[in-house]
mmCIF file of C-alpha atoms in Angstrom:
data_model
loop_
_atom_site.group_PDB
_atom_site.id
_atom_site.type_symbol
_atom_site.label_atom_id
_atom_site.label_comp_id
_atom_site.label_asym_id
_atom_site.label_seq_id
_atom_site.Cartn_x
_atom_site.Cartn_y
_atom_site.Cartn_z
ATOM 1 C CA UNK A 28 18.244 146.389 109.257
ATOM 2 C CA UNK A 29 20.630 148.843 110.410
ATOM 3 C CA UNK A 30 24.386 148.606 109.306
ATOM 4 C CA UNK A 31 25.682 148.418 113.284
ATOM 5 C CA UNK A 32 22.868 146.062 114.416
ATOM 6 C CA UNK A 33 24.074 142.683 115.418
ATOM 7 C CA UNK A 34 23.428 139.772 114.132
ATOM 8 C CA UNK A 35 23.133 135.957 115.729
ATOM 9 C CA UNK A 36 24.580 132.909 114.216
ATOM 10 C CA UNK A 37 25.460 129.392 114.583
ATOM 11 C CA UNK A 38 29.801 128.747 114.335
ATOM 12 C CA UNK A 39 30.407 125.386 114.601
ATOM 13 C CA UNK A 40 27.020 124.265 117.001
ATOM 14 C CA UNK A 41 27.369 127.279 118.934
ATOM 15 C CA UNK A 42 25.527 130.066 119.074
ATOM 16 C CA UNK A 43 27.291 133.322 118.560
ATOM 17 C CA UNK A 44 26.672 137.727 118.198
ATOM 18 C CA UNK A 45 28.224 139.278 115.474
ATOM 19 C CA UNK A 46 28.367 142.771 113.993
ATOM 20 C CA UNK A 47 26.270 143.046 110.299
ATOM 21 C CA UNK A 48 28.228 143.153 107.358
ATOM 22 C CA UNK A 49 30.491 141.115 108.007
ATOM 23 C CA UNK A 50 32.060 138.500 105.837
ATOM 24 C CA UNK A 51 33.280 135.187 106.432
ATOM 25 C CA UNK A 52 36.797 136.344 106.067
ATOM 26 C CA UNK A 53 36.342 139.248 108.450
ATOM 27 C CA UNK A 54 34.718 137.253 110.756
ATOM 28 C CA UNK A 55 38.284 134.186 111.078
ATOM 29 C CA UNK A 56 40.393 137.451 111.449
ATOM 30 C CA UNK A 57 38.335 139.073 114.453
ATOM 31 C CA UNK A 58 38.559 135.510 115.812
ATOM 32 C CA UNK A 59 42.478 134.985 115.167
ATOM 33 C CA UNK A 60 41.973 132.062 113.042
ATOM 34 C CA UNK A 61 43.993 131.462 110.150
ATOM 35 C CA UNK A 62 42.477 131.206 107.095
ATOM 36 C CA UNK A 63 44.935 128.899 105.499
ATOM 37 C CA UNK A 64 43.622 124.831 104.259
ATOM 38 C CA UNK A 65 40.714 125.788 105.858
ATOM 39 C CA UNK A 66 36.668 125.414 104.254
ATOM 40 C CA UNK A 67 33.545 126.676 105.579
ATOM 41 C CA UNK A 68 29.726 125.149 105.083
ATOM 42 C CA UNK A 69 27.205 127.978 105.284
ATOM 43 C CA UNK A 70 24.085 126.343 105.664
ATOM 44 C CA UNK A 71 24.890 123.336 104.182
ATOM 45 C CA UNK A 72 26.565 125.284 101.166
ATOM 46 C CA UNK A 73 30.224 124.743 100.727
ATOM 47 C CA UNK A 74 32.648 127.849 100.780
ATOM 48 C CA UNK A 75 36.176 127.538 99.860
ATOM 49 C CA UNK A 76 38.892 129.726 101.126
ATOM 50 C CA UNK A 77 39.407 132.181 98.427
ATOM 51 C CA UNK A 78 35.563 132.911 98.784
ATOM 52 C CA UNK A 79 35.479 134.143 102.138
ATOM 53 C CA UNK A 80 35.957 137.609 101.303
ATOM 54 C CA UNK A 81 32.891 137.695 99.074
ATOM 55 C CA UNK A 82 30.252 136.420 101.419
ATOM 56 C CA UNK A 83 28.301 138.546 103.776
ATOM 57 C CA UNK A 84 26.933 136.903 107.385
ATOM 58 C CA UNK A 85 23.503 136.907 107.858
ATOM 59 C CA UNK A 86 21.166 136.315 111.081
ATOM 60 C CA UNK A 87 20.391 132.676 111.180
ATOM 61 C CA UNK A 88 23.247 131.582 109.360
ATOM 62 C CA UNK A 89 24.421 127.903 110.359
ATOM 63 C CA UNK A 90 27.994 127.988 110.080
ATOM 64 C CA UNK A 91 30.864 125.406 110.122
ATOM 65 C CA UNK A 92 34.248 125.951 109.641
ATOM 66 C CA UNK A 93 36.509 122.762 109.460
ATOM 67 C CA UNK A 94 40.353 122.032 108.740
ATOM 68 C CA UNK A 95 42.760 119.421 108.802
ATOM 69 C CA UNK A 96 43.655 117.581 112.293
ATOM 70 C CA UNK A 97 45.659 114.370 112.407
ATOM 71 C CA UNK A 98 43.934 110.774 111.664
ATOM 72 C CA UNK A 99 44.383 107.437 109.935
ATOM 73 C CA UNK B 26 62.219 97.583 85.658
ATOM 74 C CA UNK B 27 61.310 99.756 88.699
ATOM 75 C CA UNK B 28 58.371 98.421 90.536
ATOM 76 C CA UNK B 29 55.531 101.315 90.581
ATOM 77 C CA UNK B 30 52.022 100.805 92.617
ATOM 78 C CA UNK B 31 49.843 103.164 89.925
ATOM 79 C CA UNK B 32 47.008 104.508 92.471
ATOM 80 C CA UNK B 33 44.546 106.896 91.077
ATOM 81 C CA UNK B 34 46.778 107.403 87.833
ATOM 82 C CA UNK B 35 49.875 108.323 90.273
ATOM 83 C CA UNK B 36 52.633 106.323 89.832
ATOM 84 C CA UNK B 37 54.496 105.748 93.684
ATOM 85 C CA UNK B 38 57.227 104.422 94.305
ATOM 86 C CA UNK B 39 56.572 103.623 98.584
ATOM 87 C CA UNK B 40 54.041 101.079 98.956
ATOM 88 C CA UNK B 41 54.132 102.725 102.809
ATOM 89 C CA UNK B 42 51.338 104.894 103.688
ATOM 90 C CA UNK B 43 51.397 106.047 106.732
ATOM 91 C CA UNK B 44 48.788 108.597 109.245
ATOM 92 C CA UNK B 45 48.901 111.469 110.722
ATOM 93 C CA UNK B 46 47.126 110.657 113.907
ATOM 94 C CA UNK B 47 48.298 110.156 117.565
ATOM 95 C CA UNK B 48 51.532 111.425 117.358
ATOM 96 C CA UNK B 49 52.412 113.102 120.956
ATOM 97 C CA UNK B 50 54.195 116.071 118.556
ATOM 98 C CA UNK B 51 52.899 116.843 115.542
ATOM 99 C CA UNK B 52 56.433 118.061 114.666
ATOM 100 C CA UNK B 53 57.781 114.565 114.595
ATOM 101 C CA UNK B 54 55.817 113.728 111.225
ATOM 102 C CA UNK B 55 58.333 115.045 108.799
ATOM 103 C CA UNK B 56 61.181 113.091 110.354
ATOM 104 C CA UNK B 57 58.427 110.168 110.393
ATOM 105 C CA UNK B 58 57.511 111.084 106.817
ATOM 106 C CA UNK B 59 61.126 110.843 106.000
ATOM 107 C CA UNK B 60 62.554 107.981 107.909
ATOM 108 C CA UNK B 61 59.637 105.815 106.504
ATOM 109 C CA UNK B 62 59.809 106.703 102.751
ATOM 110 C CA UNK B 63 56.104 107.386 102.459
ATOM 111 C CA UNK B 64 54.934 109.210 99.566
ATOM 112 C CA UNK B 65 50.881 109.279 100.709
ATOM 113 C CA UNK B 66 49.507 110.489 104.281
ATOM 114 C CA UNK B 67 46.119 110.469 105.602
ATOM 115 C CA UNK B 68 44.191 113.124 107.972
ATOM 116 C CA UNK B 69 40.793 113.802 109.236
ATOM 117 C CA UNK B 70 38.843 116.826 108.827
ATOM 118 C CA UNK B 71 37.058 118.494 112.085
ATOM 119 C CA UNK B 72 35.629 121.246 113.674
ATOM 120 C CA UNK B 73 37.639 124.348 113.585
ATOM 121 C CA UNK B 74 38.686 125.036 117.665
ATOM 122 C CA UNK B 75 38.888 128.682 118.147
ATOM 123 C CA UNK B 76 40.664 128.235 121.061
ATOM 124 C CA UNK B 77 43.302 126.994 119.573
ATOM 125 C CA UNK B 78 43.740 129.090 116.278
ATOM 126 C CA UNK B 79 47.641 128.256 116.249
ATOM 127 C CA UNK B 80 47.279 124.022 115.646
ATOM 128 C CA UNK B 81 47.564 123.619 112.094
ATOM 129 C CA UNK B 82 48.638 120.014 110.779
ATOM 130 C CA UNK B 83 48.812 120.825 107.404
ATOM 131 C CA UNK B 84 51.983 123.178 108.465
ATOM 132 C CA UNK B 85 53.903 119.642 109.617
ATOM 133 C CA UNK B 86 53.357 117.820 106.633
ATOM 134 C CA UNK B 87 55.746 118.170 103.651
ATOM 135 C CA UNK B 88 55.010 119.189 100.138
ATOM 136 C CA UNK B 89 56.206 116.534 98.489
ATOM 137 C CA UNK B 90 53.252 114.276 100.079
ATOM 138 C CA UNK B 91 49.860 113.037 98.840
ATOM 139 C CA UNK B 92 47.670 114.195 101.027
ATOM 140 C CA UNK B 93 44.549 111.514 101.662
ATOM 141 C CA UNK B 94 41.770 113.048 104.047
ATOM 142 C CA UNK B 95 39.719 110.731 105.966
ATOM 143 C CA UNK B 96 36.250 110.637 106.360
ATOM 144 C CA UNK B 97 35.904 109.309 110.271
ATOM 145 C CA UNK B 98 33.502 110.935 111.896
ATOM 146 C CA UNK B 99 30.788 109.923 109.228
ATOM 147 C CA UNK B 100 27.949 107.375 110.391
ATOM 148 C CA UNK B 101 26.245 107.097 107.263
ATOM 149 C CA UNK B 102 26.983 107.784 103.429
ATOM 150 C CA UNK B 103 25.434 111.207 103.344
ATOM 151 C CA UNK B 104 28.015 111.961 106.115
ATOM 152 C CA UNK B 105 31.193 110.736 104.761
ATOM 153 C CA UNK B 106 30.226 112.133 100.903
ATOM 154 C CA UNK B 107 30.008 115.834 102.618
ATOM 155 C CA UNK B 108 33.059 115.039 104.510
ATOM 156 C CA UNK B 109 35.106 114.307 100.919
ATOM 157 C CA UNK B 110 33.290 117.296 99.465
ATOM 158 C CA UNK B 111 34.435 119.475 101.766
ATOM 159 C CA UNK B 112 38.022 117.977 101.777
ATOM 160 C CA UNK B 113 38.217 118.605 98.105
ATOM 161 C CA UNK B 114 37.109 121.911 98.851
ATOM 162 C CA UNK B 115 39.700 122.732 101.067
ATOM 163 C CA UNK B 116 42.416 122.275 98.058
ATOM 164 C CA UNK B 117 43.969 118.815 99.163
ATOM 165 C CA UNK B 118 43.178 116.933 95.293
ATOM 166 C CA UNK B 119 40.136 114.302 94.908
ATOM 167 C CA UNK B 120 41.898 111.311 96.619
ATOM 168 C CA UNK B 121 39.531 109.907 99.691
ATOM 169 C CA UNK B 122 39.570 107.229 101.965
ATOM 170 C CA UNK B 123 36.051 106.367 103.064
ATOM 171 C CA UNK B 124 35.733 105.416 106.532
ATOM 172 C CA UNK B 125 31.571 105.160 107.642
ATOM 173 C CA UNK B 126 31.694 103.325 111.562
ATOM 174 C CA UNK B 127 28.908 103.527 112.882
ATOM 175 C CA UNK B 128 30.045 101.005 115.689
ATOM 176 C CA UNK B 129 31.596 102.829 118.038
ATOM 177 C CA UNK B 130 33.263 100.099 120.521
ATOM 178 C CA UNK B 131 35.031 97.731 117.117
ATOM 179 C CA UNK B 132 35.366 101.049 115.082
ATOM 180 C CA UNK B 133 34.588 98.453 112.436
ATOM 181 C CA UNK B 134 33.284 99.943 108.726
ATOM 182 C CA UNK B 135 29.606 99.413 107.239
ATOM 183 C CA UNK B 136 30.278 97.748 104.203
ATOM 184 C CA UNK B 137 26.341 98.927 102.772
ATOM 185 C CA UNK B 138 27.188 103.070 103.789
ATOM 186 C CA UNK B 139 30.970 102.310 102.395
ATOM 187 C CA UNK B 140 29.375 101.253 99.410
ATOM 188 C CA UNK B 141 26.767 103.597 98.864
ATOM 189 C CA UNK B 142 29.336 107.028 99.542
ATOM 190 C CA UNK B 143 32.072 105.156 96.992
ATOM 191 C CA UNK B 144 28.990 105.265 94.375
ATOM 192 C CA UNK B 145 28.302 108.607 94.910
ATOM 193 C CA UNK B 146 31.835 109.629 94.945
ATOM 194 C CA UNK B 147 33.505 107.716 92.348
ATOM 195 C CA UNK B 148 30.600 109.335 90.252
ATOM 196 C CA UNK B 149 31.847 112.995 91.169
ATOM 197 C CA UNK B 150 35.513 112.118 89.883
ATOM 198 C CA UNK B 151 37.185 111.249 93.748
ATOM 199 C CA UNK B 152 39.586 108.719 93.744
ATOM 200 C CA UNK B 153 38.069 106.137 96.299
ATOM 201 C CA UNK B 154 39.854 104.116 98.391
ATOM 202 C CA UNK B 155 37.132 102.499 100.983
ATOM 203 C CA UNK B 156 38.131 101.226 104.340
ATOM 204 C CA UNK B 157 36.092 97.626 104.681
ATOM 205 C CA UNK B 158 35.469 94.671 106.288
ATOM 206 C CA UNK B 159 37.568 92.109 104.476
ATOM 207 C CA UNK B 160 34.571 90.652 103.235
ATOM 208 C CA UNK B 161 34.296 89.353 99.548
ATOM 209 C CA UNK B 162 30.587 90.797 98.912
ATOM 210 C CA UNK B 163 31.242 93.608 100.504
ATOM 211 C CA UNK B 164 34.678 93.753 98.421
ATOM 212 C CA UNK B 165 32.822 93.196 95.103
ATOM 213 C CA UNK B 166 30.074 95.696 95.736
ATOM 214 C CA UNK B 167 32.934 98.404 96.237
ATOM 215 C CA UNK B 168 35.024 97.380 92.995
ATOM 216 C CA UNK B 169 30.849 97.381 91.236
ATOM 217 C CA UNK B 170 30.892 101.243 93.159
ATOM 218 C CA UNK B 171 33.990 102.477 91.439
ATOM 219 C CA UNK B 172 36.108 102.063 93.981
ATOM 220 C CA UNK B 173 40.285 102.705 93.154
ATOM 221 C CA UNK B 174 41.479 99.848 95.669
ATOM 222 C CA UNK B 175 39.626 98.017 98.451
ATOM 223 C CA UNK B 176 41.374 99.337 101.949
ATOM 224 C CA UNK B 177 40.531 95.983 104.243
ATOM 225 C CA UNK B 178 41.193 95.773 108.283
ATOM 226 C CA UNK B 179 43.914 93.838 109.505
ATOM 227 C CA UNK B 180 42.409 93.972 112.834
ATOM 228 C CA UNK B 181 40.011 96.143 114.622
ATOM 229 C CA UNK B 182 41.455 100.610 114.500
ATOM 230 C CA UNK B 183 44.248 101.322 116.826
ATOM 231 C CA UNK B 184 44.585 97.836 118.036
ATOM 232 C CA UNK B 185 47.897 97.185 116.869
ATOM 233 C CA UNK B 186 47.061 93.409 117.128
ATOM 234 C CA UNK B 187 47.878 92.485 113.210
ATOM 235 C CA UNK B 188 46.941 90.549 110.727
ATOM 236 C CA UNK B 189 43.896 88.943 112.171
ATOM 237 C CA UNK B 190 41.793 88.573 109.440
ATOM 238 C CA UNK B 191 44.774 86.700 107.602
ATOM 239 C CA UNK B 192 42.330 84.494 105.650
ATOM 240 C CA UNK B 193 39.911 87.053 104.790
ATOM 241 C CA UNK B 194 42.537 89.482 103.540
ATOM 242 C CA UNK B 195 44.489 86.342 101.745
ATOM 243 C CA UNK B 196 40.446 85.564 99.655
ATOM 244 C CA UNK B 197 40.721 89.093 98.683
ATOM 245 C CA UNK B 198 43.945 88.935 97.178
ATOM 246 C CA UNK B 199 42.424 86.126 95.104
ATOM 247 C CA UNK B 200 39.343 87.086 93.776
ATOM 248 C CA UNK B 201 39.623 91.145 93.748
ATOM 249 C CA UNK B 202 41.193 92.547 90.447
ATOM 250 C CA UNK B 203 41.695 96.272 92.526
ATOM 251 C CA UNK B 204 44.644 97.200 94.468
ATOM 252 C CA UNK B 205 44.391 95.437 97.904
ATOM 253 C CA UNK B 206 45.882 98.156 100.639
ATOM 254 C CA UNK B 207 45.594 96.095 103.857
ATOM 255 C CA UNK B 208 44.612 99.294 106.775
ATOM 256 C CA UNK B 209 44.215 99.441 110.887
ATOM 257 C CA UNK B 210 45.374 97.309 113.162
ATOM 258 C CA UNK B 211 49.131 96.687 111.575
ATOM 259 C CA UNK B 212 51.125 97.007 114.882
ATOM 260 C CA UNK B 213 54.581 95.310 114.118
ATOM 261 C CA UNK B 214 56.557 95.474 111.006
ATOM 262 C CA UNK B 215 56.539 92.158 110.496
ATOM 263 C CA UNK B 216 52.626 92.234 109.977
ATOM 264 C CA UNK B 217 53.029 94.576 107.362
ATOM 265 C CA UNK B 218 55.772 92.283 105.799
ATOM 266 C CA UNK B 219 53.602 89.459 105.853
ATOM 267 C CA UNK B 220 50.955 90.969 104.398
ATOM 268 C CA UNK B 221 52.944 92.364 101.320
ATOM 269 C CA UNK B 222 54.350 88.853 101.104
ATOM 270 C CA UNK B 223 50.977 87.729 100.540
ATOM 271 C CA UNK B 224 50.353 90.179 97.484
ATOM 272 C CA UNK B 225 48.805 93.650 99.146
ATOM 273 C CA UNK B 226 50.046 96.290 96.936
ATOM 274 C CA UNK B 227 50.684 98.398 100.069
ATOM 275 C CA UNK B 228 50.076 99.295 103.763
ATOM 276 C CA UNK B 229 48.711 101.693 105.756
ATOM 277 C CA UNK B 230 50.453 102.536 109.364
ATOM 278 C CA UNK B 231 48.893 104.634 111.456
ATOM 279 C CA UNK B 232 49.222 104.021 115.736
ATOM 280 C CA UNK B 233 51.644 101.187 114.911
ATOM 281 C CA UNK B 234 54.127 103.994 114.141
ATOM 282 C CA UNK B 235 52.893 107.136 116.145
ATOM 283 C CA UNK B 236 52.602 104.702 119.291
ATOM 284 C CA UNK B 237 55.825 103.473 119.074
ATOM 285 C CA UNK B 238 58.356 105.066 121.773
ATOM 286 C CA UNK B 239 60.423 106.693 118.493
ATOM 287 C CA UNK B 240 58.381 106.266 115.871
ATOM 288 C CA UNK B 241 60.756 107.646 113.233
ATOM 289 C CA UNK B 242 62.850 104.511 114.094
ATOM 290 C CA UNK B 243 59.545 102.035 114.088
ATOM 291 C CA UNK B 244 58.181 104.406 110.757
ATOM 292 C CA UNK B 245 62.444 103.348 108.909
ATOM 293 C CA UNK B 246 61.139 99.741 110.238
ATOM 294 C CA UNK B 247 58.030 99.440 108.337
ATOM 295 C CA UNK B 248 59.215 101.045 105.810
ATOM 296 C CA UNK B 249 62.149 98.034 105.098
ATOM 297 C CA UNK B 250 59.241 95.843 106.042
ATOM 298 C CA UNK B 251 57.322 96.640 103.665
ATOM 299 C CA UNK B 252 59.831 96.972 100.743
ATOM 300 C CA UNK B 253 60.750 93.192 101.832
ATOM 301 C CA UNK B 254 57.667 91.917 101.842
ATOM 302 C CA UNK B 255 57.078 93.077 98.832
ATOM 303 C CA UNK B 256 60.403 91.964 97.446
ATOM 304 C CA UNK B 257 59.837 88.561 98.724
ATOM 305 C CA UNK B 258 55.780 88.539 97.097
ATOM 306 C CA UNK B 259 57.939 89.501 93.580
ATOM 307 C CA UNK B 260 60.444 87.073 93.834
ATOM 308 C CA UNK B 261 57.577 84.185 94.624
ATOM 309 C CA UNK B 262 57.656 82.375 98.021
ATOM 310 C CA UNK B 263 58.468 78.351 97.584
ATOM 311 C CA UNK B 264 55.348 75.871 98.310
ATOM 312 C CA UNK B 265 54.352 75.026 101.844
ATOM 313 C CA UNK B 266 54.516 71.488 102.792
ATOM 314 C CA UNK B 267 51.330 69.866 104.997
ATOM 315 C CA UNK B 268 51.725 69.690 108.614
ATOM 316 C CA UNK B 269 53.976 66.348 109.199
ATOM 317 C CA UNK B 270 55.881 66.589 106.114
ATOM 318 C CA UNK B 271 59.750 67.960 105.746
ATOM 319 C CA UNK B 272 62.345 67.879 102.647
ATOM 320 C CA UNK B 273 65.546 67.993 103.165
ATOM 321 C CA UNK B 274 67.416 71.061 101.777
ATOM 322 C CA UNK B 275 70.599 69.089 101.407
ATOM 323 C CA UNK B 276 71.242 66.222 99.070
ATOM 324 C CA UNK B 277 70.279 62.373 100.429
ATOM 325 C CA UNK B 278 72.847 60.651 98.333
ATOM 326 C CA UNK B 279 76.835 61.004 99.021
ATOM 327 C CA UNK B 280 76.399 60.710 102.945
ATOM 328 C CA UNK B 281 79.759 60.346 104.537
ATOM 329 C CA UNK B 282 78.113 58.997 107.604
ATOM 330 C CA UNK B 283 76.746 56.585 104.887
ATOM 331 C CA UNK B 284 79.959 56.097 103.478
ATOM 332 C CA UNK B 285 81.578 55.101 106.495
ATOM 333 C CA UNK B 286 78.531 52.907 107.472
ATOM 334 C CA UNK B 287 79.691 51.110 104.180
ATOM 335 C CA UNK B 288 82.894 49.953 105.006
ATOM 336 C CA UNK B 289 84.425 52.895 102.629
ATOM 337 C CA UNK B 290 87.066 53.984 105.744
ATOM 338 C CA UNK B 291 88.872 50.803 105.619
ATOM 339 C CA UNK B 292 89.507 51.333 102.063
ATOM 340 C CA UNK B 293 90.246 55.228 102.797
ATOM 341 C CA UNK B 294 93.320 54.509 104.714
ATOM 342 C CA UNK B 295 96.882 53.270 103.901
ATOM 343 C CA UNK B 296 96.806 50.030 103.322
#
C-alpha cells in the first residue's frame, strides 16, 4: 500500500476516508475533537487515551470513540 | 461519632447522590453539586458527536466528586460489562452502576442481565452497584454476584412519582445485609426523607433535581431531606398504632376539667 493512499473505516457506525498512517490521535485532532476523558474501541479492542498516539488506522477498522455525557 | 456510609471502601459523608442528566445547562451542576452536598455523581457514556467537539461534561463536574458512570444504553450483560470496561478505561476509578433495560416504555432493569454483568464485574475488581427491581430474589442473586449495594427503583426512571414500591423497598431493608441505595423515580424531597427514615443508606436524585425550575434550590432540599431522614432512621421512629387506635400524648390523670367536674371549685374559692 502506498503511504498517501486512503484508507476506509468505520467511526462510530459511519463509514468514513482517511489518509494512511494515521493514528488514532492524529485522526481526533484533524476532526477537532478533544482528546481529554475520552476512550476508543478499535474493533472491539479497548484503547485508552494515552495510547492514541501509538496506534496506526488501518482499512476496515471498526472504530468507536465514546466519552462522558450526562445521565442517572 | 460521625455517621459515615463506607461504599466501596470510601468512607462519605453525603448519603445524597445525585445525576448528571437533564439539566437544561450543564453549567448549573457545580452550583447543584454544591448546594446539595453530594460527594458521588453519575453519567453515561456515548457516542462521541463530532459535531459537537466542544460538549464536554466532565469539564462541569468538580474534582472533589466520585465519579459513577452508568451503563444505560446496555440491553444485555455483554453490553453493560463493555460499557464499565470502557468507563474504567477512560480513567474515572472502578465504581459502576449497572443499569441493563431492555424495556424500553417502563425503563425497568432485568434482574437475570443485572445479575449476570455484576458477576462478571465484581470478578474484574469494579465496585458494583446494580440498579434492580426491588425484588428479594432478584436482590439476593445480586448480593450472591458480588454486588457493593443493591440500587432498587422507587418508581419507574424519570417519573418523579416516588416511593411506589414502598413495601418492596421496606422487605429489602429487612432481609438484605448490603447497602440499600433506593434510585429513579424520587421526585420530592420528602420521598427521599421517607425512604432514609425507613433505613436506605442513601439516595440517588437524578430528574427530581435537574427538573426542578432551580434545581440548586430543590438539589439544598434533598440534600436536608435526606440528612433528616436519616437523622430521624438513627434516632429510631416510635411504634405505629393500628388503624382505630390513638394514645394520648398528655397525661389522663390531674384533669382540671375533671377536677371541676368533682366539685373541687367550690372548695377552690374563699369560703
Amino acid at each position: 500500500m502506498q503511504e498517501n493512499e486512503g484508507i476506509t473505516l468505520t467511526v462510530n457506525g459511519e463509514f468514513r476516508y482517511c489518509s494512511a498512517g494515521l493514528t488514532l490521535a492524529a485522526y481526533l485532532e484533524e476532526s477537532g475533537m478533544p482528546r481529554t476523558r475520552l476512550v476508543a474501541e478499535v474493533n472491539g479492542q479497548i484503547i485508552k487515551s494515552a495510547d492514541f498516539d501509538q496506534y496506526i488506522l488501518r482499512s476496515g477498522d471498526i472504530v468507536e470513540f465514546v466519552r462522558f455525557v450526562g445521565g442517572g | 461519632m460521625p455517621d459515615e456510609f463506607i461504599l466501596g471502601g470510601v468512607s462519605l459523608s453525603s448519603r445524597l447522590f445525585i445525576g448528571t442528566g437533564k439539566y437544561g445547562d450543564d453549567a448549573l451542576i457545580p452550583a447543584v453539586a454544591s448546594s446539595s452536598g453530594a460527594q458521588v455523581i453519575t453519567l453515561a457514556l456515548r457516542r462521541v458527536d463530532f459535531n459537537n467537539p466542544a460538549a464536554s461534561l466532565i469539564s462541569h463536574i468538580p474534582d472533589h466528586l466520585r465519579l459513577l458512570p452508568n451503563t444505560s444504553g446496555a440491553r444485555r450483560a455483554e453490553e453493560a460489562v463493555r460499557l464499565a470496561r470502557l468507563a474504567r478505561a477512560a480513567g474515572v476509578g472502578d465504581w459502576i452502576k449497572i443499569e441493563v433495560i431492555s424495556d424500553t416504555r417502563h425503563l425497568l432493569p432485568d434482574g437475570y442481565e443485572t445479575a449476570r454483568a455484576t458477576e462478571i464485574l465484581a470478578k474484574e475488581g469494579f465496585v458494583v452497584l446494580p440498579y434492580m427491581n426491588p425484588d428479594l430474589y432478584v436482590a439476593r442473586d445480586l448480593v450472591n454476584a458480588g454486588a457493593a449495594a443493591v440500587m432498587p427503583l422507587g418508581a419507574p426512571i424519570g417519573s418523579n412519582r416516588g416511593l411506589a414500591t414502598r413495601e418492596m423497598i421496606g422487605i429489602l431493608l429487612e432481609e438484605i445485609s448490603l447497602p440499600v441505595i433506593v434510585d429513579a423515580g424520587l421526585g420530592l424531597p420528602s420521598q427521599a426523607c421517607e425512604a432514609m427514615e425507613m433505613g436506605a443508606e442513601a439516595c440517588l436524585v437524578n430528574t427530581g433535581i435537574a427538573s426542578a425550575a432551580d434545581p440548586v434550590e430543590m438539589g439544598a432540599a434533598f440534600g436536608a431531606a435526606v440528612r433528616a431522614g436519616r437523622q430521624a432512621f438513627l434516632a429510631g421512629p416510635g411504634r405505629v398504632l393500628r388503624h382505630g387506635a390513638a394514645d394520648p400524648s398528655s397525661p389522663q390523670e390531674g384533669s382540671l376539667t375533671g377536677f371541676l367536674e368533682q366539685g373541687g371549685a367550690e372548695t377552690c374559692g374563699q369560703p
